Tab-separated table of C-alpha atoms in Angstrom:
chain	number	residue	atom	x	y	z
A	1	UNK	CA	-16.392	-24.331	-38.470
A	2	UNK	CA	-16.669	-20.544	-38.811
A	3	UNK	CA	-20.006	-20.504	-36.961
A	4	UNK	CA	-18.513	-22.568	-34.094
A	5	UNK	CA	-15.547	-20.158	-33.856
A	6	UNK	CA	-17.920	-17.119	-33.720
A	7	UNK	CA	-19.980	-18.822	-30.896
A	8	UNK	CA	-16.788	-19.628	-28.956
A	9	UNK	CA	-15.725	-16.011	-29.179
A	10	UNK	CA	-18.991	-14.718	-27.928
A	11	UNK	CA	-18.956	-17.138	-24.986
A	12	UNK	CA	-15.429	-16.153	-24.135
A	13	UNK	CA	-16.240	-12.466	-24.325
A	14	UNK	CA	-19.287	-12.915	-22.113
A	15	UNK	CA	-17.292	-14.857	-19.498
A	16	UNK	CA	-14.474	-12.268	-19.506
A	17	UNK	CA	-16.883	-9.382	-19.023
A	18	UNK	CA	-18.633	-11.240	-16.175
A	19	UNK	CA	-15.315	-11.822	-14.485
A	20	UNK	CA	-14.367	-8.186	-14.842
A	21	UNK	CA	-17.699	-6.965	-13.631
A	22	UNK	CA	-17.517	-9.203	-10.571
A	23	UNK	CA	-14.079	-7.875	-9.704
A	24	UNK	CA	-14.643	-4.122	-10.323
A	25	UNK	CA	-15.470	-3.463	-6.632
A	26	UNK	CA	-12.093	-4.980	-5.614
A	27	UNK	CA	-9.896	-3.217	-8.135
A	28	UNK	CA	-9.464	-0.151	-5.953
A	29	UNK	CA	-5.830	0.321	-6.948
A	30	UNK	CA	-7.001	0.938	-10.575
A	31	UNK	CA	-9.624	3.507	-9.410
A	32	UNK	CA	-7.766	5.957	-7.185
A	33	UNK	CA	-9.500	8.799	-5.386
A	34	UNK	CA	-6.467	10.930	-4.495
A	35	UNK	CA	-3.290	12.316	-6.172
A	36	UNK	CA	-0.894	9.979	-4.347
A	37	UNK	CA	-2.805	6.834	-5.313
A	38	UNK	CA	-3.222	8.194	-8.864
A	39	UNK	CA	0.547	8.668	-9.183
A	40	UNK	CA	1.095	5.080	-7.910
A	41	UNK	CA	-1.369	3.704	-10.431
A	42	UNK	CA	0.652	5.514	-13.146
A	43	UNK	CA	3.804	3.946	-11.839
A	44	UNK	CA	2.130	0.472	-11.986
A	45	UNK	CA	1.151	1.059	-15.623
A	46	UNK	CA	4.657	2.270	-16.486
A	47	UNK	CA	6.269	-0.815	-14.827
A	48	UNK	CA	3.768	-3.091	-16.661
A	49	UNK	CA	4.566	-1.478	-19.994
A	50	UNK	CA	8.350	-1.910	-19.461
A	51	UNK	CA	7.824	-5.650	-18.614
A	52	UNK	CA	5.670	-6.035	-21.723
A	53	UNK	CA	8.621	-4.982	-23.889
A	54	UNK	CA	10.223	-8.273	-22.935
A	55	UNK	CA	7.202	-10.581	-22.354
A	56	UNK	CA	5.301	-9.904	-25.533
A	57	UNK	CA	8.166	-10.577	-27.941
A	58	UNK	CA	9.219	-13.665	-25.967
A	59	UNK	CA	5.647	-15.146	-26.153
A	60	UNK	CA	5.271	-14.343	-29.820
A	61	UNK	CA	8.711	-15.854	-30.613
A	62	UNK	CA	7.910	-19.000	-28.576
A	63	UNK	CA	4.895	-19.691	-30.810
A	64	UNK	CA	6.652	-18.622	-34.008
A	65	UNK	CA	9.758	-20.883	-33.210
A	66	UNK	CA	7.434	-23.816	-32.546
A	67	UNK	CA	5.634	-23.345	-35.767
A	68	UNK	CA	8.695	-22.463	-37.885
A	69	UNK	CA	10.799	-25.424	-36.758
A	70	UNK	CA	8.114	-28.078	-36.422
A	71	UNK	CA	9.079	-31.590	-37.529
A	72	UNK	CA	7.017	-31.404	-40.656
A	73	UNK	CA	8.633	-28.220	-42.037
A	74	UNK	CA	11.526	-29.484	-44.147
A	75	UNK	CA	12.346	-26.025	-45.520
A	76	UNK	CA	13.526	-24.550	-42.128
A	77	UNK	CA	17.255	-23.982	-41.911
A	78	UNK	CA	19.166	-26.513	-39.803
A	79	UNK	CA	22.584	-25.328	-38.706
A	80	UNK	CA	24.019	-27.674	-36.107
A	81	UNK	CA	27.577	-26.096	-36.288
A	82	UNK	CA	26.259	-22.515	-35.779
A	83	UNK	CA	28.217	-20.922	-32.981
A	84	UNK	CA	27.700	-17.135	-32.778
A	85	UNK	CA	25.799	-14.218	-34.114
A	86	UNK	CA	26.663	-10.542	-33.646
A	87	UNK	CA	23.092	-9.541	-34.174
A	88	UNK	CA	21.794	-11.971	-31.518
A	89	UNK	CA	24.535	-11.015	-29.023
A	90	UNK	CA	23.594	-7.311	-29.556
A	91	UNK	CA	19.939	-8.010	-28.928
A	92	UNK	CA	20.573	-10.217	-25.901
A	93	UNK	CA	22.794	-7.602	-24.191
A	94	UNK	CA	21.660	-4.139	-25.423
A	95	UNK	CA	17.939	-4.580	-24.960
A	96	UNK	CA	18.092	-5.819	-21.305
A	97	UNK	CA	20.578	-3.090	-20.534
A	98	UNK	CA	18.224	-0.449	-21.986
A	99	UNK	CA	15.417	-1.876	-19.925
A	100	UNK	CA	17.426	-1.834	-16.743
A	101	UNK	CA	18.428	1.792	-17.355
A	102	UNK	CA	14.785	2.723	-18.011
A	103	UNK	CA	13.599	1.021	-14.814
A	104	UNK	CA	16.379	2.579	-12.787
A	105	UNK	CA	15.382	6.086	-13.992
A	106	UNK	CA	11.719	5.265	-13.325
A	107	UNK	CA	12.397	4.058	-9.815
A	108	UNK	CA	14.666	7.015	-8.984
A	109	UNK	CA	12.107	9.584	-10.040
A	110	UNK	CA	9.229	7.800	-8.452
A	111	UNK	CA	11.002	7.264	-5.179
A	112	UNK	CA	11.477	10.984	-4.658
A	113	UNK	CA	8.099	11.931	-6.099
A	114	UNK	CA	6.174	9.467	-3.921
A	115	UNK	CA	8.293	9.807	-0.795
A	116	UNK	CA	5.711	9.106	2.004
A	117	UNK	CA	7.422	11.793	4.184
A	118	UNK	CA	7.154	14.455	1.529
A	119	UNK	CA	4.330	16.954	2.233
A	120	UNK	CA	1.676	17.433	-0.500
A	121	UNK	CA	1.893	20.863	-2.075
A	122	UNK	CA	-1.266	22.775	-1.216
A	123	UNK	CA	-2.506	26.211	-0.191
A	124	UNK	CA	-4.368	24.544	2.668
A	125	UNK	CA	-2.393	23.477	5.761
A	126	UNK	CA	-2.316	19.726	6.393
A	127	UNK	CA	-4.435	18.025	9.006
A	128	UNK	CA	-2.255	16.111	11.485
A	129	UNK	CA	-3.491	12.708	12.646
A	130	UNK	CA	-1.673	10.284	14.830
A	131	UNK	CA	-2.255	6.598	14.085
A	132	UNK	CA	-1.738	3.649	16.448
A	133	UNK	CA	-2.029	0.039	15.345
A	134	UNK	CA	-3.305	-2.399	17.958
A	135	UNK	CA	-4.553	-5.914	18.271
A	136	UNK	CA	-6.731	-5.849	16.193
A	137	UNK	CA	-7.943	-2.353	15.598
A	138	UNK	CA	-6.670	1.203	14.718
A	139	UNK	CA	-6.707	4.200	16.965
A	140	UNK	CA	-6.744	7.672	15.373
A	141	UNK	CA	-5.801	10.731	17.468
A	142	UNK	CA	-6.523	14.354	16.351
A	143	UNK	CA	-4.109	16.453	18.401
A	144	UNK	CA	-5.477	19.808	17.042
A	145	UNK	CA	-9.063	18.926	17.669
A	146	UNK	CA	-8.425	17.003	20.973
A	147	UNK	CA	-10.497	13.974	20.010
A	148	UNK	CA	-9.884	10.401	19.007
A	149	UNK	CA	-11.631	7.549	17.277
A	150	UNK	CA	-11.297	3.775	16.786
A	151	UNK	CA	-11.632	2.132	13.414
A	152	UNK	CA	-12.806	5.288	11.744
A	153	UNK	CA	-10.701	8.080	10.315
A	154	UNK	CA	-12.598	11.161	9.224
A	155	UNK	CA	-10.766	13.552	6.898
A	156	UNK	CA	-11.840	16.660	4.990
A	157	UNK	CA	-11.730	16.159	1.224
A	158	UNK	CA	-9.357	18.484	-0.606
A	159	UNK	CA	-7.094	19.032	2.355
A	160	UNK	CA	-3.754	17.266	2.726
A	161	UNK	CA	-3.520	14.760	5.551
A	162	UNK	CA	-0.204	14.166	7.422
A	163	UNK	CA	-0.161	10.931	9.328
A	164	UNK	CA	2.205	9.934	12.121
A	165	UNK	CA	2.066	6.155	12.516
A	166	UNK	CA	3.237	3.743	15.168
A	167	UNK	CA	2.249	0.413	16.676
A	168	UNK	CA	1.464	-0.624	20.311
A	169	UNK	CA	1.922	-4.281	19.463
A	170	UNK	CA	3.661	-6.244	16.715
A	171	UNK	CA	4.448	-4.816	13.361
A	172	UNK	CA	1.312	-3.651	11.356
A	173	UNK	CA	0.998	-2.243	7.908
A	174	UNK	CA	-1.156	0.773	7.237
A	175	UNK	CA	-2.814	0.793	3.806
A	176	UNK	CA	-5.673	2.791	2.140
A	177	UNK	CA	-5.415	1.664	-1.483
A	178	UNK	CA	-7.843	4.324	-2.746
A	179	UNK	CA	-5.775	7.228	-1.317
A	180	UNK	CA	-2.215	6.327	-0.591
A	181	UNK	CA	0.442	3.618	-0.435
A	182	UNK	CA	1.263	1.071	2.231
A	183	UNK	CA	3.677	1.891	5.146
A	184	UNK	CA	4.641	-0.129	8.188
A	185	UNK	CA	3.691	0.731	11.760
A	186	UNK	CA	6.336	-0.477	14.245
A	187	UNK	CA	6.521	-0.375	18.033
A	188	UNK	CA	8.924	2.212	19.352
A	189	UNK	CA	9.179	3.880	16.001
A	190	UNK	CA	7.338	6.475	13.936
A	191	UNK	CA	6.597	6.481	10.199
A	192	UNK	CA	4.956	9.173	8.186
A	193	UNK	CA	2.468	9.034	5.376
A	194	UNK	CA	0.785	11.803	3.343
A	195	UNK	CA	-2.621	11.462	1.636
A	196	UNK	CA	-5.414	13.524	0.148
A	197	UNK	CA	-8.962	12.701	-0.974
A	198	UNK	CA	-10.062	14.477	-4.115
A	199	UNK	CA	-13.813	14.154	-3.234
A	200	UNK	CA	-15.989	13.002	-0.341
A	201	UNK	CA	-16.627	9.281	0.003
A	202	UNK	CA	-16.041	6.227	2.095
A	203	UNK	CA	-12.933	4.177	1.657
A	204	UNK	CA	-11.575	1.036	3.199
A	205	UNK	CA	-8.241	0.786	4.941
A	206	UNK	CA	-6.623	-2.180	6.554
A	207	UNK	CA	-3.594	-3.942	8.050
A	208	UNK	CA	-1.752	-5.823	5.396
A	209	UNK	CA	0.883	-7.340	7.725
A	210	UNK	CA	-0.136	-10.586	9.438
A	211	UNK	CA	-0.449	-9.843	13.152
A	212	UNK	CA	-2.204	-12.805	14.694
A	213	UNK	CA	-5.622	-14.320	15.041
A	214	UNK	CA	-7.654	-11.158	14.431
A	215	UNK	CA	-5.662	-9.980	11.414
A	216	UNK	CA	-8.499	-10.801	8.963
A	217	UNK	CA	-10.860	-8.449	10.773
A	218	UNK	CA	-8.460	-5.449	11.094
A	219	UNK	CA	-10.219	-3.061	8.666
A	220	UNK	CA	-11.020	0.554	9.236
A	221	UNK	CA	-13.178	3.172	7.477
A	222	UNK	CA	-11.816	6.376	5.960
A	223	UNK	CA	-14.604	8.915	5.833
A	224	UNK	CA	-13.816	11.832	3.490
A	225	UNK	CA	-16.285	14.660	4.042
A	226	UNK	CA	-16.744	18.324	3.167
A	227	UNK	CA	-15.129	20.793	5.627
A	228	UNK	CA	-18.495	21.444	7.254
A	229	UNK	CA	-19.265	17.791	7.652
A	230	UNK	CA	-15.803	17.213	9.159
A	231	UNK	CA	-16.471	19.979	11.731
A	232	UNK	CA	-19.810	18.236	12.522
A	233	UNK	CA	-17.895	14.945	12.991
A	234	UNK	CA	-15.482	16.579	15.401
A	235	UNK	CA	-18.420	18.103	17.283
A	236	UNK	CA	-20.024	14.615	17.507
A	237	UNK	CA	-16.802	13.117	18.901
A	238	UNK	CA	-16.598	15.946	21.467
A	239	UNK	CA	-20.034	14.913	22.765
A	240	UNK	CA	-18.892	11.386	23.511
A	241	UNK	CA	-18.883	10.547	27.244
A	242	UNK	CA	-15.684	8.442	26.821
A	243	UNK	CA	-12.340	9.997	27.520
A	244	UNK	CA	-9.100	8.551	26.377
A	245	UNK	CA	-7.158	8.709	29.687
A	246	UNK	CA	-4.545	6.148	30.788
A	247	UNK	CA	-7.080	3.672	32.407
A	248	UNK	CA	-9.285	3.835	29.324
A	249	UNK	CA	-6.340	3.363	26.993
A	250	UNK	CA	-5.142	0.335	29.055
A	251	UNK	CA	-8.567	-1.322	28.451
A	252	UNK	CA	-8.505	-0.287	24.747
A	253	UNK	CA	-5.061	-1.851	24.008
A	254	UNK	CA	-6.252	-5.324	25.192
A	255	UNK	CA	-6.735	-7.686	22.199
A	256	UNK	CA	-10.175	-7.414	20.679
A	257	UNK	CA	-11.920	-8.127	17.327
A	258	UNK	CA	-14.560	-6.275	15.238
A	259	UNK	CA	-14.447	-3.245	17.508
A	260	UNK	CA	-17.297	-0.816	16.504
A	261	UNK	CA	-16.603	2.825	15.794
A	262	UNK	CA	-15.750	4.490	19.128
A	263	UNK	CA	-15.183	8.202	19.820
A	264	UNK	CA	-13.356	9.920	22.703
A	265	UNK	CA	-14.134	13.535	23.608
A	266	UNK	CA	-10.723	14.131	25.137
A	267	UNK	CA	-7.213	12.599	24.793
A	268	UNK	CA	-4.421	12.304	27.307
A	269	UNK	CA	-1.725	14.878	26.416
A	270	UNK	CA	1.181	13.444	24.447
A	271	UNK	CA	-0.382	9.950	24.471
A	272	UNK	CA	1.124	9.148	21.013
A	273	UNK	CA	4.588	9.989	22.114
A	274	UNK	CA	4.244	8.023	25.368
A	275	UNK	CA	3.316	4.930	23.330
A	276	UNK	CA	6.477	5.157	21.353
A	277	UNK	CA	8.523	6.017	24.443
A	278	UNK	CA	7.405	2.919	26.420
A	279	UNK	CA	9.258	0.720	23.911
A	280	UNK	CA	12.300	2.864	23.336
A	281	UNK	CA	12.896	3.109	27.069
A	282	UNK	CA	12.479	-0.684	27.567
A	283	UNK	CA	15.129	-1.361	24.913
A	284	UNK	CA	17.832	0.975	26.207
A	285	UNK	CA	21.149	-0.667	26.657
A	286	UNK	CA	22.189	-1.010	30.285
A	287	UNK	CA	25.014	1.181	31.306
A	288	UNK	CA	28.254	-0.820	31.784
A	289	UNK	CA	29.006	-1.717	35.363
A	290	UNK	CA	32.091	-0.208	37.023
A	291	UNK	CA	35.145	-2.317	36.542
A	292	UNK	CA	36.017	-4.491	39.527
A	293	UNK	CA	39.428	-3.626	41.198
A	294	UNK	CA	42.195	-5.848	40.069
A	295	UNK	CA	43.167	-8.592	42.494
A	296	UNK	CA	46.627	-8.554	44.000
């Protein structure tokens, strides 16, 4: 029996390690590459630990009660007229109250610490990038550099990135799990997100809000580079024959799937603001009509 148990344990360990190895490339949240994502992983672990304070004792007591009060155990105390216990009442009320207080403090601190609008403290000025969600692709505009790209966002590692995000279609959700949290992109509105890559690398971003038939293909690449490589990427974009003027943008915004990386050497001035404005202007409330003169 002991040998069978040892073999079962070895097989279980082997299967568990295989499952973990197979899922390592997908566990991006647990392998952050930036300070924001790292802080969010810490918050995830803290929340998990707080939940375990309840879950672990409950699971253990469930097994212990089943064993202690099994039908064959005649020595277990049976008290059908038992009505109350100060000890049990204290545990039932004080422990949940302490957990709620702990979670409230954790949420309060984390909400301010991980505010997506809060700039990342750094001696290097942030790089501003404007992000537009479309069907079913992402447009990235670099106002300082005067270039734009589709489905590829290049950023210099070690420099804070400040994103202004909107949508030129239905609601999207911008998410780069290795670098920052999720935030919505909404037509006629602007949201902000801060991120920073600790080291060069390629990371995957996507839309996590269902937005129609091409939703499953709406991925983009985040290319974190050295400062010199970022300058070379900008120079490459400036050599593109494509220019992001109004006619070109009108073609780009049409629904399309699996759009390859595309670069634009110039961008229409204030294009990002005009995308937001076309929705806010359309939803303005009409001015009230002048009151008709009263009939005599």
